[in-house]
mmCIF file of C-alpha atoms and ligand atoms in Angstrom:
data_model
loop_
_atom_site.group_PDB
_atom_site.id
_atom_site.type_symbol
_atom_site.label_atom_id
_atom_site.label_comp_id
_atom_site.label_asym_id
_atom_site.label_seq_id
_atom_site.Cartn_x
_atom_site.Cartn_y
_atom_site.Cartn_z
ATOM 1 C CA MET A 1 -126.800 135.548 -3.712
ATOM 2 C CA ASN A 2 -130.268 135.848 -4.474
ATOM 3 C CA ASP A 3 -129.416 139.202 -6.070
ATOM 4 C CA PHE A 4 -128.246 137.583 -9.066
ATOM 5 C CA SER A 5 -129.691 134.771 -11.215
ATOM 6 C CA VAL A 6 -126.629 132.029 -11.982
ATOM 7 C CA HIS A 7 -126.246 130.918 -15.926
ATOM 8 C CA ARG A 8 -123.762 128.563 -16.826
ATOM 9 C CA ILE A 9 -119.796 127.940 -15.303
ATOM 10 C CA ILE A 10 -117.383 129.569 -18.196
ATOM 11 C CA GLY A 11 -113.829 128.721 -16.014
ATOM 12 C CA ARG A 12 -112.720 127.115 -13.589
ATOM 13 C CA GLY A 13 -109.837 127.729 -11.296
ATOM 14 C CA GLY A 14 -108.066 126.785 -8.741
ATOM 15 C CA PHE A 15 -110.593 127.724 -5.522
ATOM 16 C CA GLY A 16 -113.965 127.461 -7.209
ATOM 17 C CA GLU A 17 -116.021 127.813 -10.780
ATOM 18 C CA VAL A 18 -116.860 131.070 -12.440
ATOM 19 C CA TYR A 19 -120.310 132.085 -13.799
ATOM 20 C CA GLY A 20 -122.169 134.248 -15.792
ATOM 21 C CA CYS A 21 -124.645 136.054 -13.697
ATOM 22 C CA ARG A 22 -127.183 138.688 -14.306
ATOM 23 C CA LYS A 23 -128.022 141.462 -11.967
ATOM 24 C CA ALA A 24 -131.952 141.022 -10.887
ATOM 25 C CA ASP A 25 -132.809 144.251 -10.037
ATOM 26 C CA THR A 26 -130.973 145.965 -13.607
ATOM 27 C CA GLY A 27 -130.290 143.586 -15.735
ATOM 28 C CA LYS A 28 -126.302 144.073 -16.111
ATOM 29 C CA MET A 29 -124.493 140.845 -16.471
ATOM 30 C CA TYR A 30 -121.271 139.777 -14.901
ATOM 31 C CA ALA A 31 -119.009 137.149 -14.164
ATOM 32 C CA MET A 32 -119.380 135.415 -10.910
ATOM 33 C CA LYS A 33 -116.208 134.235 -9.012
ATOM 34 C CA CYS A 34 -117.244 131.569 -6.554
ATOM 35 C CA LEU A 35 -113.764 130.191 -4.111
ATOM 36 C CA ASP A 36 -115.160 127.483 -2.042
ATOM 37 C CA LYS A 37 -114.473 128.086 1.432
ATOM 38 C CA LYS A 38 -113.829 124.833 2.460
ATOM 39 C CA ARG A 39 -111.349 124.289 -0.321
ATOM 40 C CA ILE A 40 -109.733 127.315 0.642
ATOM 41 C CA LYS A 41 -109.148 125.314 4.211
ATOM 42 C CA MET A 42 -107.729 122.058 3.081
ATOM 43 C CA LYS A 43 -105.110 123.891 0.484
ATOM 44 C CA GLN A 44 -104.683 127.073 2.816
ATOM 45 C CA GLY A 45 -105.278 129.416 0.229
ATOM 46 C CA GLU A 46 -106.922 132.053 2.804
ATOM 47 C CA THR A 47 -103.981 134.438 2.670
ATOM 48 C CA LEU A 48 -104.594 134.050 -1.092
ATOM 49 C CA ALA A 49 -108.544 134.501 -1.133
ATOM 50 C CA LEU A 50 -108.234 137.574 1.022
ATOM 51 C CA ASN A 51 -105.030 139.206 -1.584
ATOM 52 C CA GLU A 52 -107.546 138.483 -4.426
ATOM 53 C CA ARG A 53 -110.426 140.934 -2.246
ATOM 54 C CA ILE A 54 -108.291 143.171 -1.508
ATOM 55 C CA MET A 55 -106.282 144.186 -5.096
ATOM 56 C CA LEU A 56 -109.737 143.517 -6.633
ATOM 57 C CA SER A 57 -110.747 147.042 -5.047
ATOM 58 C CA LEU A 58 -107.278 149.115 -5.131
ATOM 59 C CA VAL A 59 -108.316 148.743 -8.973
ATOM 60 C CA SER A 60 -111.396 148.603 -8.854
ATOM 61 C CA THR A 61 -112.049 152.031 -7.136
ATOM 62 C CA GLY A 62 -111.638 156.163 -8.663
ATOM 63 C CA GLN A 63 -110.804 156.607 -12.587
ATOM 64 C CA ASP A 64 -112.905 153.023 -14.170
ATOM 65 C CA CYS A 65 -109.522 150.855 -16.151
ATOM 66 C CA PRO A 66 -111.193 149.515 -18.652
ATOM 67 C CA PHE A 67 -108.085 146.885 -19.115
ATOM 68 C CA ILE A 68 -108.431 145.215 -15.849
ATOM 69 C CA VAL A 69 -110.764 142.711 -15.436
ATOM 70 C CA CYS A 70 -112.296 144.674 -11.947
ATOM 71 C CA MET A 71 -114.516 143.821 -9.986
ATOM 72 C CA THR A 72 -117.901 145.509 -8.690
ATOM 73 C CA TYR A 73 -118.983 143.138 -5.932
ATOM 74 C CA ALA A 74 -117.645 140.821 -3.338
ATOM 75 C CA PHE A 75 -120.175 138.551 -0.646
ATOM 76 C CA HIS A 76 -120.136 135.269 0.819
ATOM 77 C CA THR A 77 -121.718 132.802 2.203
ATOM 78 C CA PRO A 78 -121.807 130.509 4.451
ATOM 79 C CA ASP A 79 -119.738 128.137 1.580
ATOM 80 C CA LYS A 80 -118.081 130.333 -0.733
ATOM 81 C CA LEU A 81 -116.172 133.706 -1.315
ATOM 82 C CA CYS A 82 -118.072 135.295 -4.240
ATOM 83 C CA PHE A 83 -116.102 138.384 -6.204
ATOM 84 C CA ILE A 84 -118.821 139.679 -9.040
ATOM 85 C CA LEU A 85 -116.326 141.231 -11.451
ATOM 86 C CA ASP A 86 -116.776 142.473 -15.911
ATOM 87 C CA LEU A 87 -117.726 139.825 -17.642
ATOM 88 C CA MET A 88 -115.605 138.729 -20.782
ATOM 89 C CA ASN A 89 -117.269 135.787 -23.192
ATOM 90 C CA GLY A 90 -114.683 135.766 -25.821
ATOM 91 C CA GLY A 91 -112.215 133.635 -24.077
ATOM 92 C CA ASP A 92 -108.083 133.947 -23.325
ATOM 93 C CA LEU A 93 -105.434 134.805 -25.875
ATOM 94 C CA HIS A 94 -103.129 131.604 -24.651
ATOM 95 C CA TYR A 95 -107.458 129.868 -26.104
ATOM 96 C CA HIS A 96 -106.860 132.321 -28.801
ATOM 97 C CA LEU A 97 -103.187 131.731 -29.766
ATOM 98 C CA SER A 98 -103.904 127.935 -29.715
ATOM 99 C CA GLN A 99 -106.854 128.690 -32.238
ATOM 100 C CA HIS A 100 -105.766 131.728 -34.467
ATOM 101 C CA GLY A 101 -101.859 130.261 -34.704
ATOM 102 C CA VAL A 102 -99.248 133.325 -34.143
ATOM 103 C CA PHE A 103 -100.191 137.252 -33.864
ATOM 104 C CA ASN A 104 -98.505 139.424 -36.745
ATOM 105 C CA GLU A 105 -96.656 142.693 -35.284
ATOM 106 C CA THR A 106 -99.517 144.667 -36.200
ATOM 107 C CA GLU A 107 -102.280 142.224 -34.631
ATOM 108 C CA MET A 108 -99.248 142.672 -31.344
ATOM 109 C CA LYS A 109 -99.285 145.629 -31.173
ATOM 110 C CA PHE A 110 -103.005 145.877 -30.044
ATOM 111 C CA TYR A 111 -102.930 143.376 -27.281
ATOM 112 C CA ALA A 112 -99.705 145.466 -26.203
ATOM 113 C CA ALA A 113 -101.331 147.909 -26.153
ATOM 114 C CA GLU A 114 -104.559 147.696 -24.117
ATOM 115 C CA VAL A 115 -102.520 145.191 -21.488
ATOM 116 C CA ILE A 116 -99.646 148.540 -21.448
ATOM 117 C CA LEU A 117 -103.270 150.828 -19.843
ATOM 118 C CA GLY A 118 -103.976 147.991 -17.694
ATOM 119 C CA LEU A 119 -100.387 147.439 -16.462
ATOM 120 C CA GLU A 120 -99.985 151.788 -16.421
ATOM 121 C CA HIS A 121 -103.763 151.637 -14.250
ATOM 122 C CA MET A 122 -102.022 148.883 -11.424
ATOM 123 C CA HIS A 123 -98.824 150.444 -11.310
ATOM 124 C CA ARG A 124 -99.923 154.149 -10.295
ATOM 125 C CA ARG A 125 -102.085 152.071 -7.756
ATOM 126 C CA TYR A 126 -98.543 151.073 -6.436
ATOM 127 C CA ILE A 127 -99.539 147.213 -7.729
ATOM 128 C CA VAL A 128 -97.300 144.802 -9.327
ATOM 129 C CA TYR A 129 -99.562 142.112 -11.399
ATOM 130 C CA ARG A 130 -97.063 139.126 -11.863
ATOM 131 C CA ASP A 131 -98.485 136.752 -13.697
ATOM 132 C CA LEU A 132 -99.108 138.467 -16.907
ATOM 133 C CA LYS A 133 -99.979 135.891 -19.365
ATOM 134 C CA PRO A 134 -101.321 135.267 -22.250
ATOM 135 C CA ALA A 135 -103.527 132.628 -20.240
ATOM 136 C CA ASN A 136 -104.259 136.257 -17.694
ATOM 137 C CA ILE A 137 -105.807 137.985 -20.542
ATOM 138 C CA LEU A 138 -109.997 138.024 -21.159
ATOM 139 C CA LEU A 139 -111.432 139.214 -24.364
ATOM 140 C CA ASP A 140 -115.259 140.599 -24.426
ATOM 141 C CA GLU A 141 -117.290 139.935 -26.951
ATOM 142 C CA HIS A 142 -116.048 142.703 -29.526
ATOM 143 C CA GLY A 143 -111.957 141.095 -29.231
ATOM 144 C CA HIS A 144 -111.318 144.192 -26.698
ATOM 145 C CA VAL A 145 -108.827 142.964 -23.391
ATOM 146 C CA ARG A 146 -108.543 142.935 -19.922
ATOM 147 C CA ILE A 147 -105.732 141.915 -17.270
ATOM 148 C CA SER A 148 -108.465 138.800 -14.869
ATOM 149 C CA ASP A 149 -107.084 137.551 -12.518
ATOM 150 C CA LEU A 150 -104.931 139.457 -9.522
ATOM 151 C CA GLY A 151 -105.079 136.123 -7.415
ATOM 152 C CA LEU A 152 -101.085 136.456 -7.153
ATOM 153 C CA ALA A 153 -101.134 140.556 -7.603
ATOM 154 C CA CYS A 154 -99.310 142.563 -4.803
ATOM 155 C CA ASP A 155 -99.759 146.107 -2.696
ATOM 156 C CA PHE A 156 -95.580 147.217 -3.391
ATOM 157 C CA SER A 157 -96.259 150.567 -1.513
ATOM 158 C CA LYS A 158 -94.882 150.031 1.760
ATOM 159 C CA LYS A 159 -92.898 146.597 1.090
ATOM 160 C CA LYS A 160 -91.402 145.707 -1.602
ATOM 161 C CA PRO A 161 -92.107 141.853 -2.000
ATOM 162 C CA HIS A 162 -89.494 138.960 -2.258
ATOM 163 C CA ALA A 163 -91.582 135.612 -2.767
ATOM 164 C CA SER A 164 -90.699 133.356 -6.317
ATOM 165 C CA VAL A 165 -94.268 134.023 -6.996
ATOM 166 C CA GLY A 166 -95.693 134.368 -11.110
ATOM 167 C CA THR A 167 -94.559 131.613 -14.574
ATOM 168 C CA HIS A 168 -92.214 130.043 -14.883
ATOM 169 C CA GLY A 169 -91.171 131.100 -19.006
ATOM 170 C CA TYR A 170 -91.847 134.218 -17.120
ATOM 171 C CA MET A 171 -91.033 135.317 -14.363
ATOM 172 C CA ALA A 172 -88.591 138.641 -14.399
ATOM 173 C CA PRO A 173 -84.851 137.402 -13.026
ATOM 174 C CA GLU A 174 -85.054 139.487 -10.183
ATOM 175 C CA VAL A 175 -88.251 137.484 -9.543
ATOM 176 C CA LEU A 176 -86.383 134.156 -9.571
ATOM 177 C CA SER A 177 -83.729 134.586 -7.526
ATOM 178 C CA LYS A 178 -84.229 134.518 -3.831
ATOM 179 C CA GLY A 179 -84.294 137.244 -1.811
ATOM 180 C CA THR A 180 -84.601 139.665 -4.325
ATOM 181 C CA ALA A 181 -87.134 142.358 -3.388
ATOM 182 C CA TYR A 182 -88.435 143.851 -6.890
ATOM 183 C CA ASP A 183 -91.282 146.442 -7.978
ATOM 184 C CA SER A 184 -93.284 147.046 -11.156
ATOM 185 C CA SER A 185 -90.033 145.701 -12.775
ATOM 186 C CA ALA A 186 -91.458 142.113 -12.598
ATOM 187 C CA ASP A 187 -93.985 143.123 -15.164
ATOM 188 C CA TRP A 188 -92.288 144.940 -18.250
ATOM 189 C CA PHE A 189 -90.410 141.424 -18.583
ATOM 190 C CA SER A 190 -93.240 138.672 -18.153
ATOM 191 C CA PHE A 191 -94.974 141.691 -20.958
ATOM 192 C CA GLY A 192 -91.145 141.340 -22.576
ATOM 193 C CA CYS A 193 -91.704 137.336 -22.598
ATOM 194 C CA MET A 194 -96.234 137.199 -23.064
ATOM 195 C CA LEU A 195 -95.537 140.151 -26.757
ATOM 196 C CA TYR A 196 -92.439 137.228 -27.555
ATOM 197 C CA LYS A 197 -95.486 134.195 -27.645
ATOM 198 C CA LEU A 198 -97.881 136.036 -28.705
ATOM 199 C CA LEU A 199 -95.833 136.382 -31.804
ATOM 200 C CA LYS A 200 -93.958 133.079 -32.184
ATOM 201 C CA GLY A 201 -96.340 131.162 -30.580
ATOM 202 C CA HIS A 202 -93.615 130.620 -26.682
ATOM 203 C CA SER A 203 -91.883 132.068 -24.080
ATOM 204 C CA PRO A 204 -88.784 133.199 -25.142
ATOM 205 C CA PHE A 205 -86.755 131.136 -22.354
ATOM 206 C CA ARG A 206 -88.714 127.989 -22.419
ATOM 207 C CA GLN A 207 -87.119 126.325 -25.972
ATOM 208 C CA HIS A 208 -88.674 122.125 -26.908
ATOM 209 C CA LYS A 209 -91.354 122.584 -25.921
ATOM 210 C CA THR A 210 -89.316 121.400 -22.289
ATOM 211 C CA LYS A 211 -91.233 120.653 -19.551
ATOM 212 C CA ASP A 212 -88.738 120.761 -17.110
ATOM 213 C CA LYS A 213 -89.112 124.110 -14.678
ATOM 214 C CA HIS A 214 -84.987 124.183 -13.691
ATOM 215 C CA GLU A 215 -84.362 124.701 -17.142
ATOM 216 C CA ILE A 216 -86.836 127.382 -17.943
ATOM 217 C CA ASP A 217 -85.392 129.483 -15.468
ATOM 218 C CA ARG A 218 -81.701 128.959 -15.435
ATOM 219 C CA MET A 219 -82.464 130.215 -19.234
ATOM 220 C CA THR A 220 -84.312 132.702 -17.705
ATOM 221 C CA LEU A 221 -81.412 133.162 -15.977
ATOM 222 C CA THR A 222 -78.396 133.124 -18.515
ATOM 223 C CA MET A 223 -79.341 133.530 -22.419
ATOM 224 C CA ASN A 224 -78.974 136.137 -24.006
ATOM 225 C CA VAL A 225 -82.622 135.975 -26.888
ATOM 226 C CA GLU A 226 -81.685 135.818 -30.420
ATOM 227 C CA LEU A 227 -84.071 137.884 -31.536
ATOM 228 C CA PRO A 228 -85.402 136.449 -35.051
ATOM 229 C CA ASP A 229 -84.803 138.655 -38.680
ATOM 230 C CA SER A 230 -88.597 138.830 -39.205
ATOM 231 C CA PHE A 231 -88.840 141.133 -36.495
ATOM 232 C CA SER A 232 -88.865 144.613 -37.891
ATOM 233 C CA LYS A 233 -86.247 146.862 -36.254
ATOM 234 C CA GLU A 234 -88.268 148.774 -33.457
ATOM 235 C CA LEU A 235 -89.745 145.187 -32.833
ATOM 236 C CA LYS A 236 -86.382 144.270 -32.103
ATOM 237 C CA SER A 237 -85.553 147.205 -29.814
ATOM 238 C CA LEU A 238 -88.753 147.455 -27.270
ATOM 239 C CA LEU A 239 -88.091 143.679 -26.650
ATOM 240 C CA GLU A 240 -84.467 143.704 -26.122
ATOM 241 C CA GLY A 241 -86.080 146.677 -24.111
ATOM 242 C CA LEU A 242 -87.833 144.096 -21.933
ATOM 243 C CA LEU A 243 -86.275 141.790 -21.408
ATOM 244 C CA GLN A 244 -83.421 143.396 -19.933
ATOM 245 C CA ARG A 245 -81.802 140.887 -17.180
ATOM 246 C CA ASP A 246 -80.793 144.687 -15.349
ATOM 247 C CA ILE A 247 -82.941 146.787 -14.100
ATOM 248 C CA ASP A 248 -82.017 150.282 -14.514
ATOM 249 C CA LYS A 249 -81.588 149.045 -18.342
ATOM 250 C CA ARG A 250 -85.310 147.443 -18.486
ATOM 251 C CA LEU A 251 -87.452 149.696 -20.396
ATOM 252 C CA GLY A 252 -89.965 151.015 -18.110
ATOM 253 C CA CYS A 253 -88.157 150.694 -15.104
ATOM 254 C CA LYS A 254 -86.061 153.970 -15.726
ATOM 255 C CA GLY A 255 -87.879 155.721 -13.707
ATOM 256 C CA GLN A 256 -90.999 156.945 -16.370
ATOM 257 C CA GLY A 257 -92.695 153.521 -15.951
ATOM 258 C CA SER A 258 -95.619 153.107 -18.916
ATOM 259 C CA ASP A 259 -94.463 156.738 -21.011
ATOM 260 C CA GLU A 260 -91.406 154.843 -21.982
ATOM 261 C CA VAL A 261 -93.092 151.586 -23.417
ATOM 262 C CA LYS A 262 -95.575 154.025 -25.495
ATOM 263 C CA GLU A 263 -93.527 156.179 -26.406
ATOM 264 C CA HIS A 264 -90.988 153.613 -27.482
ATOM 265 C CA PRO A 265 -90.318 153.822 -31.779
ATOM 266 C CA PHE A 266 -92.584 149.941 -31.980
ATOM 267 C CA PHE A 267 -95.741 152.681 -31.140
ATOM 268 C CA ALA A 268 -94.652 155.606 -33.054
ATOM 269 C CA GLY A 269 -98.429 156.520 -34.562
ATOM 270 C CA ILE A 270 -100.575 155.265 -31.598
ATOM 271 C CA ASP A 271 -102.822 157.741 -29.962
ATOM 272 C CA TRP A 272 -102.749 156.399 -26.502
ATOM 273 C CA GLN A 273 -106.379 158.070 -26.091
ATOM 274 C CA GLN A 274 -108.088 155.950 -28.681
ATOM 275 C CA VAL A 275 -106.739 153.342 -26.891
ATOM 276 C CA TYR A 276 -108.240 154.473 -23.533
ATOM 277 C CA LEU A 277 -111.379 154.464 -26.017
ATOM 278 C CA GLN A 278 -111.200 151.416 -27.578
ATOM 279 C CA LYS A 279 -111.090 152.625 -30.803
ATOM 280 C CA TYR A 280 -109.018 151.164 -32.073
ATOM 281 C CA THR A 281 -110.461 147.163 -33.812
ATOM 282 C CA PRO A 282 -109.629 144.833 -32.683
ATOM 283 C CA PRO A 283 -107.509 141.612 -34.920
ATOM 284 C CA LEU A 284 -109.653 138.952 -34.139
ATOM 285 C CA ILE A 285 -113.535 138.352 -33.169
ATOM 286 C CA PRO A 286 -113.865 136.223 -30.808
ATOM 287 C CA PRO A 287 -116.844 133.397 -32.674
ATOM 288 C CA ARG A 288 -120.167 134.341 -31.269
ATOM 289 C CA GLY A 289 -122.028 130.941 -29.052
ATOM 290 C CA GLU A 290 -118.763 129.153 -29.664
ATOM 291 C CA VAL A 291 -117.594 128.525 -25.432
ATOM 292 C CA ASN A 292 -114.640 129.787 -26.307
ATOM 293 C CA ALA A 293 -112.681 127.342 -24.002
ATOM 294 C CA ALA A 294 -110.155 124.600 -24.080
ATOM 295 C CA ASP A 295 -113.651 123.093 -23.988
ATOM 296 C CA ALA A 296 -116.628 123.416 -21.986
ATOM 297 C CA PHE A 297 -115.270 119.057 -20.823
ATOM 298 C CA ASP A 298 -112.401 120.834 -19.584
ATOM 299 C CA ILE A 299 -114.180 122.950 -17.512
ATOM 300 C CA GLY A 300 -114.550 118.933 -15.377
ATOM 301 C CA SER A 301 -115.158 118.986 -11.812
ATOM 302 C CA PHE A 302 -113.987 119.142 -8.577
ATOM 303 C CA ASP A 303 -114.555 115.758 -6.594
ATOM 304 C CA GLU A 304 -117.071 116.959 -3.516
ATOM 305 C CA GLU A 305 -115.315 114.295 -1.595
ATOM 306 C CA ASP A 306 -111.735 115.967 -1.396
ATOM 307 C CA THR A 307 -113.309 118.485 1.400
ATOM 308 C CA LYS A 308 -116.047 115.844 2.998
ATOM 309 C CA GLY A 309 -113.237 115.960 6.319
ATOM 310 C CA ILE A 310 -113.399 119.484 6.182
ATOM 311 C CA LYS A 311 -115.208 121.008 8.906
ATOM 312 C CA LEU A 312 -115.770 125.621 8.572
ATOM 313 C CA THR A 313 -115.156 126.663 12.804
ATOM 314 C CA ASP A 314 -116.296 130.026 14.082
ATOM 315 C CA ALA A 315 -112.664 130.654 13.588
ATOM 316 C CA ASP A 316 -112.525 129.804 10.097
ATOM 317 C CA GLN A 317 -116.218 132.461 9.163
ATOM 318 C CA GLU A 318 -114.304 135.142 11.623
ATOM 319 C CA LEU A 319 -111.885 135.253 8.737
ATOM 320 C CA TYR A 320 -114.032 136.577 6.027
ATOM 321 C CA LYS A 321 -116.287 139.110 8.319
ATOM 322 C CA ASN A 322 -114.626 142.149 6.437
ATOM 323 C CA PHE A 323 -115.117 140.550 2.997
ATOM 324 C CA PRO A 324 -117.971 142.345 1.642
ATOM 325 C CA LEU A 325 -118.102 145.444 -0.394
ATOM 326 C CA VAL A 326 -119.713 147.056 -2.915
ATOM 327 C CA ILE A 327 -117.508 150.008 -5.680
ATOM 328 C CA SER A 328 -119.910 152.194 -4.950
ATOM 329 C CA GLU A 329 -119.567 153.949 -7.678
ATOM 330 C CA ARG A 330 -119.963 151.236 -9.884
ATOM 331 C CA TRP A 331 -123.021 150.271 -8.499
ATOM 332 C CA GLN A 332 -123.974 153.445 -9.686
ATOM 333 C CA ASN A 333 -123.009 153.337 -13.475
ATOM 334 C CA GLU A 334 -124.985 150.258 -13.375
ATOM 335 C CA VAL A 335 -128.245 151.449 -12.352
ATOM 336 C CA ALA A 336 -127.293 155.057 -14.047
ATOM 337 C CA GLU A 337 -126.474 152.743 -17.666
ATOM 338 C CA THR A 338 -129.779 150.377 -16.752
ATOM 339 C CA VAL A 339 -131.835 152.981 -15.913
ATOM 340 C CA PHE A 340 -131.604 154.399 -19.050
ATOM 341 C CA GLU A 341 -132.083 151.195 -21.275
ATOM 342 C CA THR A 342 -135.338 150.634 -19.374
ATOM 343 C CA VAL A 343 -136.546 154.627 -20.882
ATOM 344 C CA ASN A 344 -135.611 153.717 -23.885
ATOM 345 C CA PHE A 345 -137.996 150.073 -23.469
ATOM 346 C CA GLU A 346 -140.428 151.508 -21.736
ATOM 347 C CA ALA A 347 -141.017 153.724 -25.202
ATOM 348 C CA ASP A 348 -142.458 150.624 -26.673
ATOM 349 C CA LYS A 349 -144.146 148.542 -23.884
ATOM 350 C CA THR A 350 -144.578 145.631 -25.830
ATOM 351 C CA GLU A 351 -141.193 145.380 -27.145
ATOM 352 C CA HIS A 352 -140.284 145.118 -23.688
ATOM 353 C CA LYS A 353 -143.554 142.300 -23.025
ATOM 354 C CA LYS A 354 -142.174 140.124 -25.160
ATOM 355 C CA ARG A 355 -138.810 140.499 -23.708
ATOM 356 C CA ALA A 356 -139.151 140.115 -21.173
ATOM 357 C CA LYS A 357 -140.687 136.574 -21.682
ATOM 358 C CA GLN A 358 -137.489 136.030 -23.860
ATOM 359 C CA LYS A 359 -134.983 136.679 -20.776
ATOM 360 C CA LYS A 360 -137.474 134.269 -17.880
ATOM 361 C CA LEU A 361 -137.859 131.434 -20.658
ATOM 362 C CA TYR A 362 -133.424 132.608 -21.061
ATOM 363 C CA ASP A 363 -132.706 132.341 -17.423
ATOM 364 C CA ILE A 364 -134.242 128.950 -16.938
ATOM 365 C CA ASP A 365 -132.901 127.931 -19.749
ATOM 366 C CA GLU A 366 -129.830 128.613 -18.492
ATOM 367 C CA LYS A 367 -130.032 127.341 -15.027
ATOM 368 C CA GLY A 368 -130.506 124.202 -16.304
ATOM 369 C CA ILE A 369 -127.110 123.300 -17.898
HETATM 370 P P1 LIG B 401 -107.780 131.266 -10.606
HETATM 371 O O1 LIG B 401 -107.727 132.653 -9.936
HETATM 372 O O2 LIG B 401 -108.557 130.083 -9.380
HETATM 373 O O3 LIG B 401 -107.300 131.206 -11.471
HETATM 374 P P2 LIG B 401 -109.570 132.665 -12.986
HETATM 375 O O4 LIG B 401 -109.364 133.711 -11.685
HETATM 376 O O5 LIG B 401 -107.603 132.301 -13.360
HETATM 377 O O6 LIG B 401 -109.216 131.630 -11.564
HETATM 378 O O7 LIG B 401 -110.731 132.111 -13.116
HETATM 379 C C1 LIG B 401 -110.280 130.566 -13.561
HETATM 380 C C2 LIG B 401 -110.914 130.635 -15.316
HETATM 381 O O8 LIG B 401 -112.372 131.549 -15.119
HETATM 382 C C3 LIG B 401 -110.136 132.020 -16.378
HETATM 383 O O9 LIG B 401 -109.429 130.697 -17.338
HETATM 384 C C4 LIG B 401 -111.198 131.904 -17.040
HETATM 385 O O10 LIG B 401 -111.469 130.854 -18.187
HETATM 386 C C5 LIG B 401 -112.685 131.712 -16.677
HETATM 387 N N1 LIG B 401 -112.839 133.872 -16.314
HETATM 388 C C6 LIG B 401 -112.665 134.486 -14.733
HETATM 389 N N2 LIG B 401 -112.821 135.319 -14.618
HETATM 390 C C7 LIG B 401 -113.773 135.569 -15.788
HETATM 391 C C8 LIG B 401 -114.928 137.116 -16.239
HETATM 392 N N3 LIG B 401 -114.816 138.432 -15.862
HETATM 393 N N4 LIG B 401 -115.429 136.884 -17.529
HETATM 394 C C9 LIG B 401 -115.063 135.653 -18.425
HETATM 395 N N5 LIG B 401 -114.341 134.033 -17.590
HETATM 396 C C10 LIG B 401 -113.915 134.917 -16.799
HETATM 397 MG MG1 LIG B 402 -106.034 131.866 -12.552
#
């Protein structure tokens, strides 16, 4: 924990907070996602927390993926589990959808293309993400996106999952059907729901803003989605392909995986190498200096009283003995990136001193909030 200077809170999840932070030795900025061990125990979330650490380590090793919020370090203190993650300062797509209004086909295509490469990275590692929706797509300061929050992701290499997990309105029929085993097919269906939401403002299976989960699930299992005439021919065909109830007929599930989606006529003319290099211009640049979340106050705070009766035992701590991890190639990259900056710095000593002083003031300022 002492290797980082912790800045302001930038989000809140089920088991704790997410902060902006700076690694003290290299100066690199990250997000620090902290899970409270007592809160985990209270909600019996031990398996979920350990699963997130495993999924993060699986996606964060090997070839770098610019479209997933990856982890560089994991560590714990007596009270907290901490993930050090790629920092995404620009808010999430659910928030931006509410601010910007619905996206047009061209704008949606940008997000779709980057998310496809994120899903491809997971599926190649036999991981199904299971919770694709706009709220889990985070923007960086330039407007490029990454899939975030691997809490529900699942390794299907040895055994296919059959649990109904995800968000109503995005879960595939096979996920909703009790006892049915599924794999990456689930993500392509959710992907279709997400694209529809970006274009129309609601999931195709959530009509009249209903809060009735059973109604939404029933729609997912039975309704044939009517696509508006305003959609182009290619878009209609893409969504019809992704929203197929029958897995064998669904785009992305016929044996060629993400290539089936990438080669669909809707994406004709897209240079996927250029997508990978983040060369396409994002449709939306998050306003600088704003919170870009549903209001800083909405983040709220946990009631400390909740976990007062919870005591952590040696057996609880034993669960986390293999938690700490350094992804060595990512650590090496961090050092390489930042040493290079320092060399440039040295060229101008006065600038260096000025910046160091500013940084110090900034850190104090941020800690005060
Ligand atoms: P949970 O698993 O408990 O749902 P999340 O991973 O979704 O927690 O994080 C909670 C919130 O914190 C998110 O909605 C988002 O606003 C923010 N957040 C999470 N990860 C990052 C990140 N890498 N960069 C910036 N903000 C983040
Ligand atoms: Mg979340």
